[in-house]
């Protein structure tokens, strides 16, 4: 399959942002584990791993704007809708279970992990229902 220029740009952005995420996460975990940061710097270091994830969300938005093939763009929109519905549904259910003290607390950043997993579900749904996927 030939990739569109928009898909190539999207892939480059996501790969770069994923590498930056890994570096920031490893650095932050190391810094906190070894008590190398404190005060306002600790806040900055703690937020650093979130920035590339936010960048990936932006890369998806840019891809949707840049992709010229309407069918391919629609497949990605469907994937993101699946991801959003999946992540928000699980987060909502877990939130109610947690508020009634039936389950333990889970850190909120896991919602984005669920969302990325939902992209995979959306791709699978696209393949089943549309015969194509990203």
PDB file of C-alpha atoms in Angstrom:
ATOM      1  CA  UNK A   1       0.000   0.000   0.000  1.00  0.00           C
ATOM      2  CA  UNK A   2       1.327   3.408  -0.968  1.00  0.00           C
ATOM      3  CA  UNK A   3       1.303   5.919   1.863  1.00  0.00           C
ATOM      4  CA  UNK A   4       0.053   9.425   1.264  1.00  0.00           C
ATOM      5  CA  UNK A   5       2.329  12.357   2.139  1.00  0.00           C
ATOM      6  CA  UNK A   6       0.003  13.104   5.082  1.00  0.00           C
ATOM      7  CA  UNK A   7       0.413   9.546   6.384  1.00  0.00           C
ATOM      8  CA  UNK A   8       4.206   9.758   6.084  1.00  0.00           C
ATOM      9  CA  UNK A   9       4.240  13.051   8.013  1.00  0.00           C
ATOM     10  CA  UNK A  10       1.895  11.601  10.632  1.00  0.00           C
ATOM     11  CA  UNK A  11       4.091   8.510  11.077  1.00  0.00           C
ATOM     12  CA  UNK A  12       7.241  10.633  11.428  1.00  0.00           C
ATOM     13  CA  UNK A  13       5.570  12.874  14.003  1.00  0.00           C
ATOM     14  CA  UNK A  14       4.266   9.962  16.055  1.00  0.00           C
ATOM     15  CA  UNK A  15       7.596   8.114  15.984  1.00  0.00           C
ATOM     16  CA  UNK A  16       9.499  11.246  17.030  1.00  0.00           C
ATOM     17  CA  UNK A  17       7.002  12.078  19.769  1.00  0.00           C
ATOM     18  CA  UNK A  18       7.069   8.477  21.004  1.00  0.00           C
ATOM     19  CA  UNK A  19      10.854   8.609  21.318  1.00  0.00           C
ATOM     20  CA  UNK A  20      10.648  11.936  23.160  1.00  0.00           C
ATOM     21  CA  UNK A  21       7.978  10.437  25.443  1.00  0.00           C
ATOM     22  CA  UNK A  22      10.221   7.466  26.272  1.00  0.00           C
ATOM     23  CA  UNK A  23      13.167   9.760  27.011  1.00  0.00           C
ATOM     24  CA  UNK A  24      11.090  12.105  29.179  1.00  0.00           C
ATOM     25  CA  UNK A  25       9.449   9.234  31.058  1.00  0.00           C
ATOM     26  CA  UNK A  26      12.731   7.435  31.739  1.00  0.00           C
ATOM     27  CA  UNK A  27      14.334  10.708  32.811  1.00  0.00           C
ATOM     28  CA  UNK A  28      11.440  11.645  35.095  1.00  0.00           C
ATOM     29  CA  UNK A  29      11.272   8.224  36.725  1.00  0.00           C
ATOM     30  CA  UNK A  30      15.039   8.285  37.295  1.00  0.00           C
ATOM     31  CA  UNK A  31      14.974  11.839  38.672  1.00  0.00           C
ATOM     32  CA  UNK A  32      12.169  11.101  41.116  1.00  0.00           C
ATOM     33  CA  UNK A  33      13.509   7.694  42.142  1.00  0.00           C
ATOM     34  CA  UNK A  34      16.887   9.225  42.991  1.00  0.00           C
ATOM     35  CA  UNK A  35      15.391  12.366  44.578  1.00  0.00           C
ATOM     36  CA  UNK A  36      17.126  14.661  42.091  1.00  0.00           C
ATOM     37  CA  UNK A  37      14.264  17.140  41.757  1.00  0.00           C
ATOM     38  CA  UNK A  38      12.074  19.086  44.119  1.00  0.00           C
ATOM     39  CA  UNK A  39       9.924  22.180  44.342  1.00  0.00           C
ATOM     40  CA  UNK A  40       8.768  23.811  41.106  1.00  0.00           C
ATOM     41  CA  UNK A  41      11.272  21.803  39.033  1.00  0.00           C
ATOM     42  CA  UNK A  42       9.578  18.593  40.188  1.00  0.00           C
ATOM     43  CA  UNK A  43       6.312  19.851  38.722  1.00  0.00           C
ATOM     44  CA  UNK A  44       7.962  20.550  35.385  1.00  0.00           C
ATOM     45  CA  UNK A  45       9.741  17.187  35.290  1.00  0.00           C
ATOM     46  CA  UNK A  46       6.501  15.378  36.225  1.00  0.00           C
ATOM     47  CA  UNK A  47       4.630  17.067  33.365  1.00  0.00           C
ATOM     48  CA  UNK A  48       7.309  16.481  30.711  1.00  0.00           C
ATOM     49  CA  UNK A  49       6.163  12.933  29.783  1.00  0.00           C
ATOM     50  CA  UNK A  50       2.619  14.221  29.178  1.00  0.00           C
ATOM     51  CA  UNK A  51       3.736  16.755  26.566  1.00  0.00           C
ATOM     52  CA  UNK A  52       4.645  14.265  23.796  1.00  0.00           C
ATOM     53  CA  UNK A  53       1.363  12.415  24.413  1.00  0.00           C
ATOM     54  CA  UNK A  54      -0.473  15.698  23.934  1.00  0.00           C
ATOM     55  CA  UNK A  55       1.663  16.142  20.816  1.00  0.00           C
ATOM     56  CA  UNK A  56       0.433  12.798  19.485  1.00  0.00           C
ATOM     57  CA  UNK A  57      -3.160  13.946  19.947  1.00  0.00           C
ATOM     58  CA  UNK A  58      -2.242  17.079  17.966  1.00  0.00           C
ATOM     59  CA  UNK A  59      -0.515  14.939  15.308  1.00  0.00           C
ATOM     60  CA  UNK A  60      -3.757  13.012  14.834  1.00  0.00           C
ATOM     61  CA  UNK A  61      -5.622  16.289  14.423  1.00  0.00           C
ATOM     62  CA  UNK A  62      -3.065  17.525  11.905  1.00  0.00           C
ATOM     63  CA  UNK A  63      -3.334  14.263  10.027  1.00  0.00           C
ATOM     64  CA  UNK A  64      -7.103  14.667   9.764  1.00  0.00           C
ATOM     65  CA  UNK A  65      -6.607  18.164   8.341  1.00  0.00           C
ATOM     66  CA  UNK A  66      -3.800  17.180   5.953  1.00  0.00           C
ATOM     67  CA  UNK A  67      -5.138  13.868   4.596  1.00  0.00           C
ATOM     68  CA  UNK A  68      -6.627  14.474   1.148  1.00  0.00           C
ATOM     69  CA  UNK A  69      -8.262  11.054   0.711  1.00  0.00           C
ATOM     70  CA  UNK A  70     -11.747  11.426   2.177  1.00  0.00           C
ATOM     71  CA  UNK A  71     -12.232   7.692   2.696  1.00  0.00           C
ATOM     72  CA  UNK A  72      -8.920   7.281   4.546  1.00  0.00           C
ATOM     73  CA  UNK A  73      -9.692  10.386   6.625  1.00  0.00           C
ATOM     74  CA  UNK A  74     -13.109   8.952   7.498  1.00  0.00           C
ATOM     75  CA  UNK A  75     -11.484   5.715   8.656  1.00  0.00           C
ATOM     76  CA  UNK A  76      -9.266   7.689  11.037  1.00  0.00           C
ATOM     77  CA  UNK A  77     -12.239   9.697  12.300  1.00  0.00           C
ATOM     78  CA  UNK A  78     -14.053   6.425  13.016  1.00  0.00           C
ATOM     79  CA  UNK A  79     -10.975   5.117  14.835  1.00  0.00           C
ATOM     80  CA  UNK A  80     -10.764   8.212  17.017  1.00  0.00           C
ATOM     81  CA  UNK A  81     -14.480   7.997  17.797  1.00  0.00           C
ATOM     82  CA  UNK A  82     -14.054   4.377  18.850  1.00  0.00           C
ATOM     83  CA  UNK A  83     -11.051   5.349  20.957  1.00  0.00           C
ATOM     84  CA  UNK A  84     -12.913   8.197  22.620  1.00  0.00           C
ATOM     85  CA  UNK A  85     -16.024   6.159  23.316  1.00  0.00           C
ATOM     86  CA  UNK A  86     -14.000   3.241  24.677  1.00  0.00           C
ATOM     87  CA  UNK A  87     -11.742   5.303  26.942  1.00  0.00           C
ATOM     88  CA  UNK A  88     -14.526   7.526  28.250  1.00  0.00           C
ATOM     89  CA  UNK A  89     -16.845   4.560  28.876  1.00  0.00           C
ATOM     90  CA  UNK A  90     -14.232   2.621  30.843  1.00  0.00           C
ATOM     91  CA  UNK A  91     -13.180   5.758  32.770  1.00  0.00           C
ATOM     92  CA  UNK A  92     -16.801   6.558  33.622  1.00  0.00           C
ATOM     93  CA  UNK A  93     -17.564   3.028  34.820  1.00  0.00           C
ATOM     94  CA  UNK A  94     -14.347   2.873  36.836  1.00  0.00           C
ATOM     95  CA  UNK A  95     -15.078   6.290  38.340  1.00  0.00           C
ATOM     96  CA  UNK A  96     -18.432   5.129  39.646  1.00  0.00           C
ATOM     97  CA  UNK A  97     -16.981   1.857  40.943  1.00  0.00           C
ATOM     98  CA  UNK A  98     -14.240   3.856  42.660  1.00  0.00           C
ATOM     99  CA  UNK A  99     -16.659   6.363  44.170  1.00  0.00           C
ATOM    100  CA  UNK A 100     -18.617   3.489  45.738  1.00  0.00           C
ATOM    101  CA  UNK A 101     -15.309   2.032  47.008  1.00  0.00           C
ATOM    102  CA  UNK A 102     -15.644  -1.173  44.992  1.00  0.00           C
ATOM    103  CA  UNK A 103     -12.293  -0.816  43.245  1.00  0.00           C
ATOM    104  CA  UNK A 104      -9.022   0.877  44.066  1.00  0.00           C
ATOM    105  CA  UNK A 105      -7.905   4.223  42.678  1.00  0.00           C
ATOM    106  CA  UNK A 106      -6.267   4.259  39.246  1.00  0.00           C
ATOM    107  CA  UNK A 107      -4.118   7.154  38.056  1.00  0.00           C
ATOM    108  CA  UNK A 108      -5.924   9.329  35.509  1.00  0.00           C
ATOM    109  CA  UNK A 109      -3.178   9.093  32.863  1.00  0.00           C
ATOM    110  CA  UNK A 110      -4.418   5.557  32.194  1.00  0.00           C
ATOM    111  CA  UNK A 111      -7.344   7.124  30.307  1.00  0.00           C
ATOM    112  CA  UNK A 112      -4.934   8.059  27.518  1.00  0.00           C
ATOM    113  CA  UNK A 113      -3.583   4.491  27.528  1.00  0.00           C
ATOM    114  CA  UNK A 114      -7.159   3.262  27.134  1.00  0.00           C
ATOM    115  CA  UNK A 115      -7.673   5.789  24.348  1.00  0.00           C
ATOM    116  CA  UNK A 116      -4.672   4.512  22.405  1.00  0.00           C
ATOM    117  CA  UNK A 117      -5.956   0.967  22.932  1.00  0.00           C
ATOM    118  CA  UNK A 118      -9.287   2.179  21.601  1.00  0.00           C
ATOM    119  CA  UNK A 119      -7.542   3.250  18.398  1.00  0.00           C
ATOM    120  CA  UNK A 120      -6.701  -0.414  17.905  1.00  0.00           C
ATOM    121  CA  UNK A 121     -10.320  -1.377  18.523  1.00  0.00           C
ATOM    122  CA  UNK A 122     -11.389   1.270  16.028  1.00  0.00           C
ATOM    123  CA  UNK A 123      -8.977  -0.102  13.455  1.00  0.00           C
ATOM    124  CA  UNK A 124     -10.392  -3.588  14.023  1.00  0.00           C
ATOM    125  CA  UNK A 125     -13.955  -2.246  13.710  1.00  0.00           C
ATOM    126  CA  UNK A 126     -13.010  -0.489  10.469  1.00  0.00           C
ATOM    127  CA  UNK A 127     -11.600  -3.712   9.060  1.00  0.00           C
ATOM    128  CA  UNK A 128     -14.725  -5.665  10.040  1.00  0.00           C
ATOM    129  CA  UNK A 129     -17.289  -3.155   8.847  1.00  0.00           C
ATOM    130  CA  UNK A 130     -15.546  -1.160   6.112  1.00  0.00           C
ATOM    131  CA  UNK A 131     -13.016  -3.649   4.836  1.00  0.00           C
ATOM    132  CA  UNK A 132     -10.164  -1.267   5.531  1.00  0.00           C
ATOM    133  CA  UNK A 133      -8.108   0.193   8.301  1.00  0.00           C
ATOM    134  CA  UNK A 134      -5.170   2.431   8.909  1.00  0.00           C
TER     135      UNK A 134
END
